[in-house]
Coordinates of C-alpha atoms and ligand atoms in Angstrom, one line a residue:
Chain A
X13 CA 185.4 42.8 127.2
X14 CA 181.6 44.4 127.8
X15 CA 180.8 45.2 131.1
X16 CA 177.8 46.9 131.8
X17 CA 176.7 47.6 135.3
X18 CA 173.5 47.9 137.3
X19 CA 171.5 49.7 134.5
X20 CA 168.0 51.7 135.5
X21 CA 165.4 53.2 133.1
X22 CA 162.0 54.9 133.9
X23 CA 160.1 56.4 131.5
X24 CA 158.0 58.6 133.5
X25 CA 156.3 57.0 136.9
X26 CA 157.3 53.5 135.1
X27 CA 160.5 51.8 135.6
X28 CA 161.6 49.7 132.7
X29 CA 164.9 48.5 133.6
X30 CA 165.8 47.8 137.4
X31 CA 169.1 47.2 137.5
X32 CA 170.4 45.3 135.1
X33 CA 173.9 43.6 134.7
X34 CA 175.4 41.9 131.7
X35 CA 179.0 40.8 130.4
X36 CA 180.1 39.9 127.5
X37 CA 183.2 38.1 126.2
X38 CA 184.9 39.0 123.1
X39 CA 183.8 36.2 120.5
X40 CA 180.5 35.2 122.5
X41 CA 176.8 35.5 121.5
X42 CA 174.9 36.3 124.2
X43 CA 171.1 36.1 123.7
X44 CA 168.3 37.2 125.2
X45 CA 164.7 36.4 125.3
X46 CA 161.6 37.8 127.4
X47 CA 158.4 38.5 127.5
X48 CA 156.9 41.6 125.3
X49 CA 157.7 44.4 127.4
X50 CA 160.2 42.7 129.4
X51 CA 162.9 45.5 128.5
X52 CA 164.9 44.1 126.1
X53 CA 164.8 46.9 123.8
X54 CA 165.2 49.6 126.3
X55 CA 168.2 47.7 127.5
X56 CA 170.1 47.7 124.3
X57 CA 168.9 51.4 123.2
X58 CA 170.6 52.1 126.7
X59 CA 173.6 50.8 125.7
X60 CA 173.8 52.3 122.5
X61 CA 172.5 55.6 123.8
X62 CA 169.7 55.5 122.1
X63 CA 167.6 56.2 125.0
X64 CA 169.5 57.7 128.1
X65 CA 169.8 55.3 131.0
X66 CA 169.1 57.0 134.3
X67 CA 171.7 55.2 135.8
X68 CA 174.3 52.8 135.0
X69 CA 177.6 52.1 133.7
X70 CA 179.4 50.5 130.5
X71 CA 183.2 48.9 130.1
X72 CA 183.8 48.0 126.5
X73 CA 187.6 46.9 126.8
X74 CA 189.3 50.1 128.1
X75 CA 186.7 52.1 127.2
X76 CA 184.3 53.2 130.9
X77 CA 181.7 55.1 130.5
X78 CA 178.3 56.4 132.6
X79 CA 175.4 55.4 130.6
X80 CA 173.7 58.8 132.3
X81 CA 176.2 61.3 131.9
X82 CA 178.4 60.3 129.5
X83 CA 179.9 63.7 127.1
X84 CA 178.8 63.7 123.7
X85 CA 182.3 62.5 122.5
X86 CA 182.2 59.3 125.1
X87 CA 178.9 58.5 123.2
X88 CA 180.4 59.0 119.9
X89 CA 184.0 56.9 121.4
X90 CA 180.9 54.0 122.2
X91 CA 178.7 54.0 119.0
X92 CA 182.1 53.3 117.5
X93 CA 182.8 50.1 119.5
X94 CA 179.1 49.1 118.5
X95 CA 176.9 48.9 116.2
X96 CA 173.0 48.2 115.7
X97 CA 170.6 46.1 113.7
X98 CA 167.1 47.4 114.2
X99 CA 163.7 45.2 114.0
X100 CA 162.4 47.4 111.3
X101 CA 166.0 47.3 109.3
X102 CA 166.0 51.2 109.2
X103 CA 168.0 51.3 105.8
X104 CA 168.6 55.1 105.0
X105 CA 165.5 54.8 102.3
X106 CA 167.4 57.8 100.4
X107 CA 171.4 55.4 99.9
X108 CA 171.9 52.7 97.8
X109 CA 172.7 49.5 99.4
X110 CA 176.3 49.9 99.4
X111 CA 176.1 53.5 100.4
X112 CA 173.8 52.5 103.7
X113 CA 176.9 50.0 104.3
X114 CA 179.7 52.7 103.3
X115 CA 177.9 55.8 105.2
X116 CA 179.2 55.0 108.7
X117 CA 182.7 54.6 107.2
X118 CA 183.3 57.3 105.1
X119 CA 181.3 59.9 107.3
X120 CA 181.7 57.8 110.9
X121 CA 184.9 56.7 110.6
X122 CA 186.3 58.9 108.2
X123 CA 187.3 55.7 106.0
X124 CA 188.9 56.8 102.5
X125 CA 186.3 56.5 100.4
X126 CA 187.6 53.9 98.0
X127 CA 188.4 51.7 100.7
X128 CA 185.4 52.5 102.5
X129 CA 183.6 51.1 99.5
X130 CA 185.7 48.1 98.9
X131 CA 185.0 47.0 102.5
X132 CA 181.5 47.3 102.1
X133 CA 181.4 45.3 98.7
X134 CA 183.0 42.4 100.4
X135 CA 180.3 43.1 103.7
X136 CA 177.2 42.7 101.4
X137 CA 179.1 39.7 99.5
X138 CA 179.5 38.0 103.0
X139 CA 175.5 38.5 103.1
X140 CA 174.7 37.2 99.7
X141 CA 174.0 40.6 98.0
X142 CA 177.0 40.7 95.6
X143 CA 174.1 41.6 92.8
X144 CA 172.5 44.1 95.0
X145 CA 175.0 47.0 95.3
X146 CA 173.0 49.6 93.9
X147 CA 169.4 48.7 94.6
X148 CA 167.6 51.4 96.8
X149 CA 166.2 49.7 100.1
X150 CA 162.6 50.6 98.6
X151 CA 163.6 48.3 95.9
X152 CA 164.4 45.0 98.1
X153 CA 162.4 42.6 100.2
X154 CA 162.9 42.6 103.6
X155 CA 164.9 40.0 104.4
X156 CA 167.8 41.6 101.6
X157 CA 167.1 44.5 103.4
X158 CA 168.0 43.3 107.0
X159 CA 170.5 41.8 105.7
X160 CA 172.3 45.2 104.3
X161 CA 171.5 46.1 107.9
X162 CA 173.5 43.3 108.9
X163 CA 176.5 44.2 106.6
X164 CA 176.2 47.7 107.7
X165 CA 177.4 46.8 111.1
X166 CA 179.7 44.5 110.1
X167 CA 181.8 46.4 108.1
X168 CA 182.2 48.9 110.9
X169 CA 184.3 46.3 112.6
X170 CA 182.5 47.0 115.8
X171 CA 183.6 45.0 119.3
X172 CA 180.2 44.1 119.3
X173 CA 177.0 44.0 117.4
X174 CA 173.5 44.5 118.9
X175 CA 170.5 42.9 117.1
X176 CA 166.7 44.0 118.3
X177 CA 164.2 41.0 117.1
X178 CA 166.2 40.8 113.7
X179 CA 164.1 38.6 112.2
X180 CA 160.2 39.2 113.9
X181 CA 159.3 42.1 111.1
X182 CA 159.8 39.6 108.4
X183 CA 158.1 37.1 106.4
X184 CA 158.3 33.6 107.6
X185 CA 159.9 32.3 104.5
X186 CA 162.7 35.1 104.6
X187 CA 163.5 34.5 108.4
X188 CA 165.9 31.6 107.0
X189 CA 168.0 33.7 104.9
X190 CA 168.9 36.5 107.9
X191 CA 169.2 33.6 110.7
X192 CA 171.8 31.9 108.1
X193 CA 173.7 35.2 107.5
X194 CA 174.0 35.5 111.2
X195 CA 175.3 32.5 112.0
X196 CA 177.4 32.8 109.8
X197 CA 179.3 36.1 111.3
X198 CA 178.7 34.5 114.6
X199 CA 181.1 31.6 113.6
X200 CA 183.5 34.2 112.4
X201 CA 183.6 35.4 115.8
X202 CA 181.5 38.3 116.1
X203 CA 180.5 39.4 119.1
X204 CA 177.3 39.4 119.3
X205 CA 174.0 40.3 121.7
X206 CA 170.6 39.3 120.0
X207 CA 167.2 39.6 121.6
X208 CA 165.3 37.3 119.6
X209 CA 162.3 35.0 119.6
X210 CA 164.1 32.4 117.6
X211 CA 164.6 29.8 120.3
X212 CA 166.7 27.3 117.4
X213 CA 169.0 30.4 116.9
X214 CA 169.5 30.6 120.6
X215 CA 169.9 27.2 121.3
X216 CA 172.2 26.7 118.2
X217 CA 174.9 29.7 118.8
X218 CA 174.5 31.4 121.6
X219 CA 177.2 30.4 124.3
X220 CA 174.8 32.2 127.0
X221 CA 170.8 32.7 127.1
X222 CA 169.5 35.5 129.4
X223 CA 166.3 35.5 130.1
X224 CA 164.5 38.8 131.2
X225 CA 161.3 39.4 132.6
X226 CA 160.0 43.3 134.3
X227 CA 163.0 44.7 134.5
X228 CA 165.5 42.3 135.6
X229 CA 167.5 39.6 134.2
X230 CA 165.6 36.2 135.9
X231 CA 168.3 33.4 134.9
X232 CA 171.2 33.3 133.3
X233 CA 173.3 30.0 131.8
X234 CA 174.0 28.0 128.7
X235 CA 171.7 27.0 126.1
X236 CA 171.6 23.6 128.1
X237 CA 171.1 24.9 131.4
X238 CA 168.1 27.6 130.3
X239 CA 166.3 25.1 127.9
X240 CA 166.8 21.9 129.7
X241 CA 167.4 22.8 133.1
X242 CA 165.6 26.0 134.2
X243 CA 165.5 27.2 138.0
X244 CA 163.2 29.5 138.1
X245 CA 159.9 29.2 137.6
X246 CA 158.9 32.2 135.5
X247 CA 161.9 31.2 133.1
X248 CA 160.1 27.1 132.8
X249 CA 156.4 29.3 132.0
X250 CA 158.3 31.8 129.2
X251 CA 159.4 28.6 127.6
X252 CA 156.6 26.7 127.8
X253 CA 154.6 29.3 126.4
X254 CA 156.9 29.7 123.4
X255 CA 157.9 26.4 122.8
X256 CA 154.8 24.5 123.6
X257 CA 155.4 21.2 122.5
X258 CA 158.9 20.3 123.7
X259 CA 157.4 21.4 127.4
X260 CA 154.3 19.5 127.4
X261 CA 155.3 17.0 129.9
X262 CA 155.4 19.7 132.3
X263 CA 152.0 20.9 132.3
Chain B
X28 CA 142.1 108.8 71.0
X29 CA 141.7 105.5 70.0
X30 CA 138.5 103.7 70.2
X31 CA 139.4 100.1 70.1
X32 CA 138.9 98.1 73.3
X33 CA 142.3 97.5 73.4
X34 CA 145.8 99.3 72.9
X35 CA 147.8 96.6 71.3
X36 CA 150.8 98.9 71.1
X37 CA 150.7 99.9 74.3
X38 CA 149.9 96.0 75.3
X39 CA 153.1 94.9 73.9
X40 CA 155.2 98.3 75.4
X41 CA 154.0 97.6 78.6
X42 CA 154.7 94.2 78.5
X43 CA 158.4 94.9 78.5
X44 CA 157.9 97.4 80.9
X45 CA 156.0 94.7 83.3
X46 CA 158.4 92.5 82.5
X47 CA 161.5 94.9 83.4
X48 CA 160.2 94.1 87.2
X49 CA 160.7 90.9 87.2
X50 CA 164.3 91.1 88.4
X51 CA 163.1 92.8 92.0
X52 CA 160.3 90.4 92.2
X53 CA 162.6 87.7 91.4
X54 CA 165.5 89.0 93.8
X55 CA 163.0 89.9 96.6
X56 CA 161.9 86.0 95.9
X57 CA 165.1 84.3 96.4
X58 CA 166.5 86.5 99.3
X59 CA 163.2 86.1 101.3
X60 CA 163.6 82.3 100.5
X61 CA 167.0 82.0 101.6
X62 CA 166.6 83.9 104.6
X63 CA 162.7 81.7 105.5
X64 CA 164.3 78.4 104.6
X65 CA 166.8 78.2 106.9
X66 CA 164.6 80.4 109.6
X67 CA 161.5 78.3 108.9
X68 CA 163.6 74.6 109.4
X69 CA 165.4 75.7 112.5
X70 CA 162.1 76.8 113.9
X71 CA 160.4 73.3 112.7
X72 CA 162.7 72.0 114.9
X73 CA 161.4 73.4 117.8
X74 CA 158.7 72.2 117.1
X75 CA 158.9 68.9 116.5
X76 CA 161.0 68.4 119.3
X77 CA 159.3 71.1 121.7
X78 CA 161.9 73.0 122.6
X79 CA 160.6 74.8 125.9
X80 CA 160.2 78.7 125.0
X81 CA 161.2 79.0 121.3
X82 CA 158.9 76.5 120.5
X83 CA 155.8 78.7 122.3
X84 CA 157.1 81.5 120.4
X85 CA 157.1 80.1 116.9
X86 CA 153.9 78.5 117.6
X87 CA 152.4 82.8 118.1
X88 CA 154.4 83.7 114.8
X89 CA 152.6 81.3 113.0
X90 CA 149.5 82.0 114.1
X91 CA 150.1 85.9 113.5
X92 CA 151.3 85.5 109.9
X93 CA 148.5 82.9 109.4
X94 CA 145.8 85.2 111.1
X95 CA 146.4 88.3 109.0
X96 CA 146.7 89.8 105.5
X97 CA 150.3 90.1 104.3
X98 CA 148.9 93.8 103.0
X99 CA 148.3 94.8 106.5
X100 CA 151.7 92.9 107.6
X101 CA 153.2 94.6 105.7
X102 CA 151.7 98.0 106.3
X103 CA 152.7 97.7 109.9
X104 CA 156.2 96.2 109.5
X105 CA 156.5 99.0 107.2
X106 CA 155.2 102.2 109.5
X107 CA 156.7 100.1 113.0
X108 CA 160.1 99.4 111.7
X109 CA 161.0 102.8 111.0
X110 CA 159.6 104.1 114.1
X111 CA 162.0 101.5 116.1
X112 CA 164.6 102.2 114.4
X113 CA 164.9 106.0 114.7
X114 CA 164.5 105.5 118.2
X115 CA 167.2 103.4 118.6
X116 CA 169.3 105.3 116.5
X117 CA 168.6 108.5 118.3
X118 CA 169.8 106.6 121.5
X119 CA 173.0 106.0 120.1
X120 CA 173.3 109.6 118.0
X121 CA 173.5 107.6 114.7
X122 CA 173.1 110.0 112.1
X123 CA 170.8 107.8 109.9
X124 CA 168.2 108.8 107.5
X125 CA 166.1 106.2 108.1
X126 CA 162.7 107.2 106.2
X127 CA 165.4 107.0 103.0
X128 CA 165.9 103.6 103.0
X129 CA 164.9 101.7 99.7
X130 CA 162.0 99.7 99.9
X131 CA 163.7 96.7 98.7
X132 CA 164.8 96.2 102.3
X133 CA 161.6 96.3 103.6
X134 CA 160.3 93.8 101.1
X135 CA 163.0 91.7 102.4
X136 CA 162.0 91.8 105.9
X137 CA 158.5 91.9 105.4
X138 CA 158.7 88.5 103.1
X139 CA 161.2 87.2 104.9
X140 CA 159.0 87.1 107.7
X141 CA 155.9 86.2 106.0
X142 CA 157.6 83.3 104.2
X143 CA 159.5 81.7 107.3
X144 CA 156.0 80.8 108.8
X145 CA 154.7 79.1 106.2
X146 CA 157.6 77.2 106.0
X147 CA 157.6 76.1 109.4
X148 CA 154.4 74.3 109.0
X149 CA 156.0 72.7 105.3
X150 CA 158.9 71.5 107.1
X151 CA 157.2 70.3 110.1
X152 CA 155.2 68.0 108.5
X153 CA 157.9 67.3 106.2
X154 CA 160.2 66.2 108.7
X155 CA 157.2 64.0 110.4
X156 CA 157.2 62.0 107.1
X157 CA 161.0 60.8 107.9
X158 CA 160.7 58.0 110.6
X159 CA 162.9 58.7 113.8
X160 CA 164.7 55.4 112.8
X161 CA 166.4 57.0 109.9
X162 CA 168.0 59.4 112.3
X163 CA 168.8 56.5 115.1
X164 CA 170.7 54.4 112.4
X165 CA 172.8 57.5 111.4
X166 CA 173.5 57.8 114.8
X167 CA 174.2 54.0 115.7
X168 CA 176.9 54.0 112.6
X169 CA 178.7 57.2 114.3
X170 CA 177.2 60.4 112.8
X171 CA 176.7 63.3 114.4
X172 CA 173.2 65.0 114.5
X173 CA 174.9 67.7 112.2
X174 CA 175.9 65.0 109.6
X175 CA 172.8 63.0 110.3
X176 CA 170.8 65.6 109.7
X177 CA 172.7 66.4 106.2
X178 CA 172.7 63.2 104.7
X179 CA 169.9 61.5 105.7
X180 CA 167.3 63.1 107.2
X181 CA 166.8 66.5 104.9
X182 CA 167.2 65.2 101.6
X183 CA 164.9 62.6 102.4
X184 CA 162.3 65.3 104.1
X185 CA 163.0 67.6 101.3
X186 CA 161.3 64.8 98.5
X187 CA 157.8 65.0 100.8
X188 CA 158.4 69.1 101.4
X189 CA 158.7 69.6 97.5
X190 CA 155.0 70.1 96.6
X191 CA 154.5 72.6 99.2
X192 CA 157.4 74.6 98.7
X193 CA 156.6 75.1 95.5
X194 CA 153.2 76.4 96.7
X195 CA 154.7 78.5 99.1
X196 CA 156.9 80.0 96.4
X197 CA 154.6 80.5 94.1
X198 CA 152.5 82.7 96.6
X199 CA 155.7 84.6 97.5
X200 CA 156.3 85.4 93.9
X201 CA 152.6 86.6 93.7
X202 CA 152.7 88.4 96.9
X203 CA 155.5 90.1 95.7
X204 CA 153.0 92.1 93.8
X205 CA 151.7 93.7 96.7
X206 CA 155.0 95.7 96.7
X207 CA 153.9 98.5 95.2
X208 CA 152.0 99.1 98.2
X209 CA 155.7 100.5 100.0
X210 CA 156.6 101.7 96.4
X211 CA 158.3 98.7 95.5
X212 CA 159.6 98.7 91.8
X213 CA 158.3 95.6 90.7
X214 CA 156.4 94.0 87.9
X215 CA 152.8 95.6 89.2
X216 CA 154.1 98.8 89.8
X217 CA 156.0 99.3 87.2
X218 CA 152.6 98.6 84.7
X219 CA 150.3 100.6 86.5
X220 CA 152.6 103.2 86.4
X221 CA 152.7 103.2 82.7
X222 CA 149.2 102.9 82.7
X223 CA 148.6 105.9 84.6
X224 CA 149.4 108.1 81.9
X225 CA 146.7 107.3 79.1
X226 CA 144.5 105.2 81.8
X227 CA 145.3 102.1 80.0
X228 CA 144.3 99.9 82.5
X229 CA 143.0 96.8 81.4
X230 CA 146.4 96.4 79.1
X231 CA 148.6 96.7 82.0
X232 CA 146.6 94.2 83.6
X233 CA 146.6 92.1 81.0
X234 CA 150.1 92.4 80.9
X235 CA 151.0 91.8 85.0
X236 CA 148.6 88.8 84.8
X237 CA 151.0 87.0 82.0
X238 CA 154.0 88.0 83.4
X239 CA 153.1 86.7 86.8
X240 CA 151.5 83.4 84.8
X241 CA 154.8 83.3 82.9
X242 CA 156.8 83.1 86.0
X243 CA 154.8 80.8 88.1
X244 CA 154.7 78.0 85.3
X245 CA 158.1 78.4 84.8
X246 CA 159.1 78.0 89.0
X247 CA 156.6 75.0 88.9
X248 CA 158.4 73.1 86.3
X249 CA 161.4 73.9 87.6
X250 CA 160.3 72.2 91.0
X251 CA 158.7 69.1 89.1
X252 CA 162.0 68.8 87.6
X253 CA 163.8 69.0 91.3
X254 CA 161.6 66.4 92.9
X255 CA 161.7 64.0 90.3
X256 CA 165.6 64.2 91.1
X257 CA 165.4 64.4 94.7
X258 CA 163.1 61.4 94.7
X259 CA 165.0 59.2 92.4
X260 CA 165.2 57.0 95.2
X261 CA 161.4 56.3 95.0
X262 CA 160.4 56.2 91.5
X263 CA 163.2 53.5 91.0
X264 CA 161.1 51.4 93.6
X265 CA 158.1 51.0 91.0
X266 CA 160.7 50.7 88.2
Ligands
ATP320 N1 160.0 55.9 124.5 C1 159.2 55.3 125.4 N2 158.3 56.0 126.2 C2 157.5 55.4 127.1 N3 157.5 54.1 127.3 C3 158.3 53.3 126.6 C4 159.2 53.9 125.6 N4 159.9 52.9 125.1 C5 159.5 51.8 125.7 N5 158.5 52.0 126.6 C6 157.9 51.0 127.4 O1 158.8 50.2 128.1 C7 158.4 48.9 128.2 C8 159.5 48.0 127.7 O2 159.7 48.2 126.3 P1 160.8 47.4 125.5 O3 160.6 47.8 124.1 O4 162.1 47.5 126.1 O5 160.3 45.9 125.7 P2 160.7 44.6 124.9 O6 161.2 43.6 126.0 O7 161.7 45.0 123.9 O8 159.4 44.1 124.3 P3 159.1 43.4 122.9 O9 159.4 42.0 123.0 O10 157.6 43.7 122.7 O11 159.9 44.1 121.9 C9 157.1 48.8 127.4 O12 156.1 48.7 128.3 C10 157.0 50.0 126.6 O13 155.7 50.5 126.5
MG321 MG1 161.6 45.0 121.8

């Protein structure tokens, strides 16, 4: 149901993204891991058109669009298939926490506003913030405040729902809470892409693991089959280096 | 002839009579703002996202308002603009009497342009203050950069633009002063002019500096009160 084709980013002489291919199937978590500067980011900024690909395409059901020319209104039709939870949260600091969750309704979608606001109550219920409607973002920790991100693309009903590193701004003690909530629209059947560090997440949801590395997607397969089984040899050194104790017996 | 330092009648007459220009300083005020505000955001814009061309030529009208006195701006806007304009109306046989115009319009061009580049610089580093996150996550829910710009990213720029806009229209108020240069019938005018006729000097003074004192306390509080609302947001934080 997401297609997206052979996608190329530079930013000046140095090319981020070399080509990269990914599908995804309505229902699936697809997650992907990499090195620091591996592209992840770039990849899913491209496909939200957050960054402008310089070459590249993008299916999402009957949806096709050119992730470098596409019209202002195919960028609008897109952003409304998708939506995006940032690293950093990026709460609008100036809304209430069910106005960040309501905004992209009411203004976005052009949602009534009463119903706009009774889909976002039940969104930051889903998340555990039923006590939390009217806090400013300035006045919750960050893990509440990831998780109104979380809500606010939820209640958008998007096809799909890209996470950047959800969790690698927070705390340690509040990773638990945001890893919980978004398990828990993954088993609701969300469809999901999440670049994350959080190998248990990965190997506990996602149905496929991509693993990136300069630009291009190195391996792709189940949990089993990245974690257990690698191929390729710059996929078994990621994983050892991130998950040093299970890979000892390797080294 | 009285021999007391001071004229208390003619304090408290000219008083009223300062006071009586406070509606043109006041007007002149608020149209120069509302032309500059909108002028000096657009142009911010440029800026911040430099715009090839515009963005040169805002950064030369800044530092042309910046680099001079707004007395000899407005001397040379003032002798210039006429000069144009005759031309161009001779051109076209427009039967205009151009050296009739009111002053008033003047002062409006004149602080108009003035204004806008200071506010350039308010709103450029106002608008650095809002992370370019705010305006991705408008656009990842579906706004437009129109609607983004509305609901997230000015009224959150405004809060941090608040102090200096205040400043900057505090000066314009007091610059409005210098009207009387282009005959301007404002509050300094209008005093001196009274004074003129028993060289009562020092009470007109007296009387411009605590009208202009009256007005500038009372646009400050007015802006406390603004920010405080604009940054409810905020305070509730350390609540
Ligand atoms: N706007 C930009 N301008 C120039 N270079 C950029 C820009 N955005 C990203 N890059 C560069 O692109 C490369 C890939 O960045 P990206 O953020 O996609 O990596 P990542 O895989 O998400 O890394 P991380 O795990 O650290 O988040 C980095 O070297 C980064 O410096
Ligand atoms: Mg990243």
């Amino acid at each position: 149901m997401l297609e997206i084709r052979d996608v190329h980013k530079s930013f000046g002489k140095n090319e981020i993204l070399k080509g990269v291919d990914l599908t995804v199937d309505k229902g699936d978590v697809v997650v992907i891991l990499g090195p620091s500067g591996s592209g992840k980011t770039t990849l899913l900024r491209c496909i939200n058109f957050l960054e402008r690909a310089d070459k590249g395409t993008a299916t999402f059901g009957d949806l096709n669009v050119d992730l470098h020319s596409a019209s202002k209104k195919e960028v609008l039709a897109v952003r409304k298939k998708s939506a995006f939870v940032f690293q950093n949260y990026n709460l609008f600091n100036n809304k209430t926490a069910i106005e960040n969750v309501a905004e992209g309704l009411i203004i976005g979608r052009k949602v009534p506003k009463e119903e706009a606001y009774k889909i976002s109550r039940d969104a930051l219920d889903k998340v555990g913030l039923s006590n939390k409607y009217d806090s400013y973002p300035s006045q919750l920790s960050g893990g509440q405040q990831q998780r109104v991100g979380i809500a606010r693309a939820v209640a958008l009903n998007p096809d799909v729902i890209l996470f950047d590193e959800p969790t690698s701004a927070l705390d340690p003690e509040l990773v638990g809470e945001v890893l919980e909530v978004m398990k828990d629209i993954a088993r609701e059947g969300t469809t999901m892409i999440v670049v994350t560090h959080e190998m248990g997440f990965a190997k506990d949801v996602a149905k496929k693991v991509i693993f990136m590395d300069g630009g291009n997607i190195i391996e792709e397969g189940t949990p089993h089959e990245i974690f257990v089984t690698p191929k390729e040899e710059r996929t078994r050194r990621f994983l050892r280096r991130v998950l040093p104790g299970e890979y000892d017996f390797e080294i | 002839m009285d021999s007391s330092l001071i004229n208390v009648e003619f304090l408290i007459d000219t008083f009223f009579v300062a006071l009586s220009g406070v509606p043109i300083a006041l007007l002149v005020t608020v149209v120069a703002l509302a032309i500059a505000l909108p002028i000096g955001f657009f142009l911010a814009l440029t800026r911040i996202n430099e715009i090839p061309v515009l963005n040169g030529f805002t950064k030369v009208y800044v530092s042309f308002v910046r680099g001079t006195p707004i007395i000899i701006q407005i001397f040379v806007l003032y002798s210039i603009l006429p000069l144009i304009l005759s031309r161009i109306f001779e051109q076209y046989n427009i039967d205009f009497p151009i050296y009739d115009v009111n002053p008033l319009w003047y002062a409006f061009i004149i602080f108009s342009f003035n204004t806008g580049a200071t506010l350039v610089e308010v709103f450029r580093s106002a608008l650095k203050t809002v992370s370019a996150g705010q305006l991705e996550a408008a656009y990842s829910v579906g706004l437009s950069t129109a609607q983004a710009y509305r609901r997230i990213v000015i009224p959150q720029m405004l809060v941090s633009a608040m102090p200096n806009l205040c400043t900057a229209t505090i000066n314009l108020i007091k610059a409005t002063s210098l009207g009387y240069a282009i005959s301007l019938q404002e509050i300094t005018l209008k005093a001196k002019v009274a004074a003129n006729v028993g060289y009562n000097y020092l009470e007109a003074y007296i009387d411009i500096f605590i009208v202009y004192l009256i007005l500038c306390i009372t646009v400050e509080y007015l802006f406390k009160v603004a920010e405080k609302r604009l940054s409810r947001y905020k305070a509730l934080a350390t609540a």
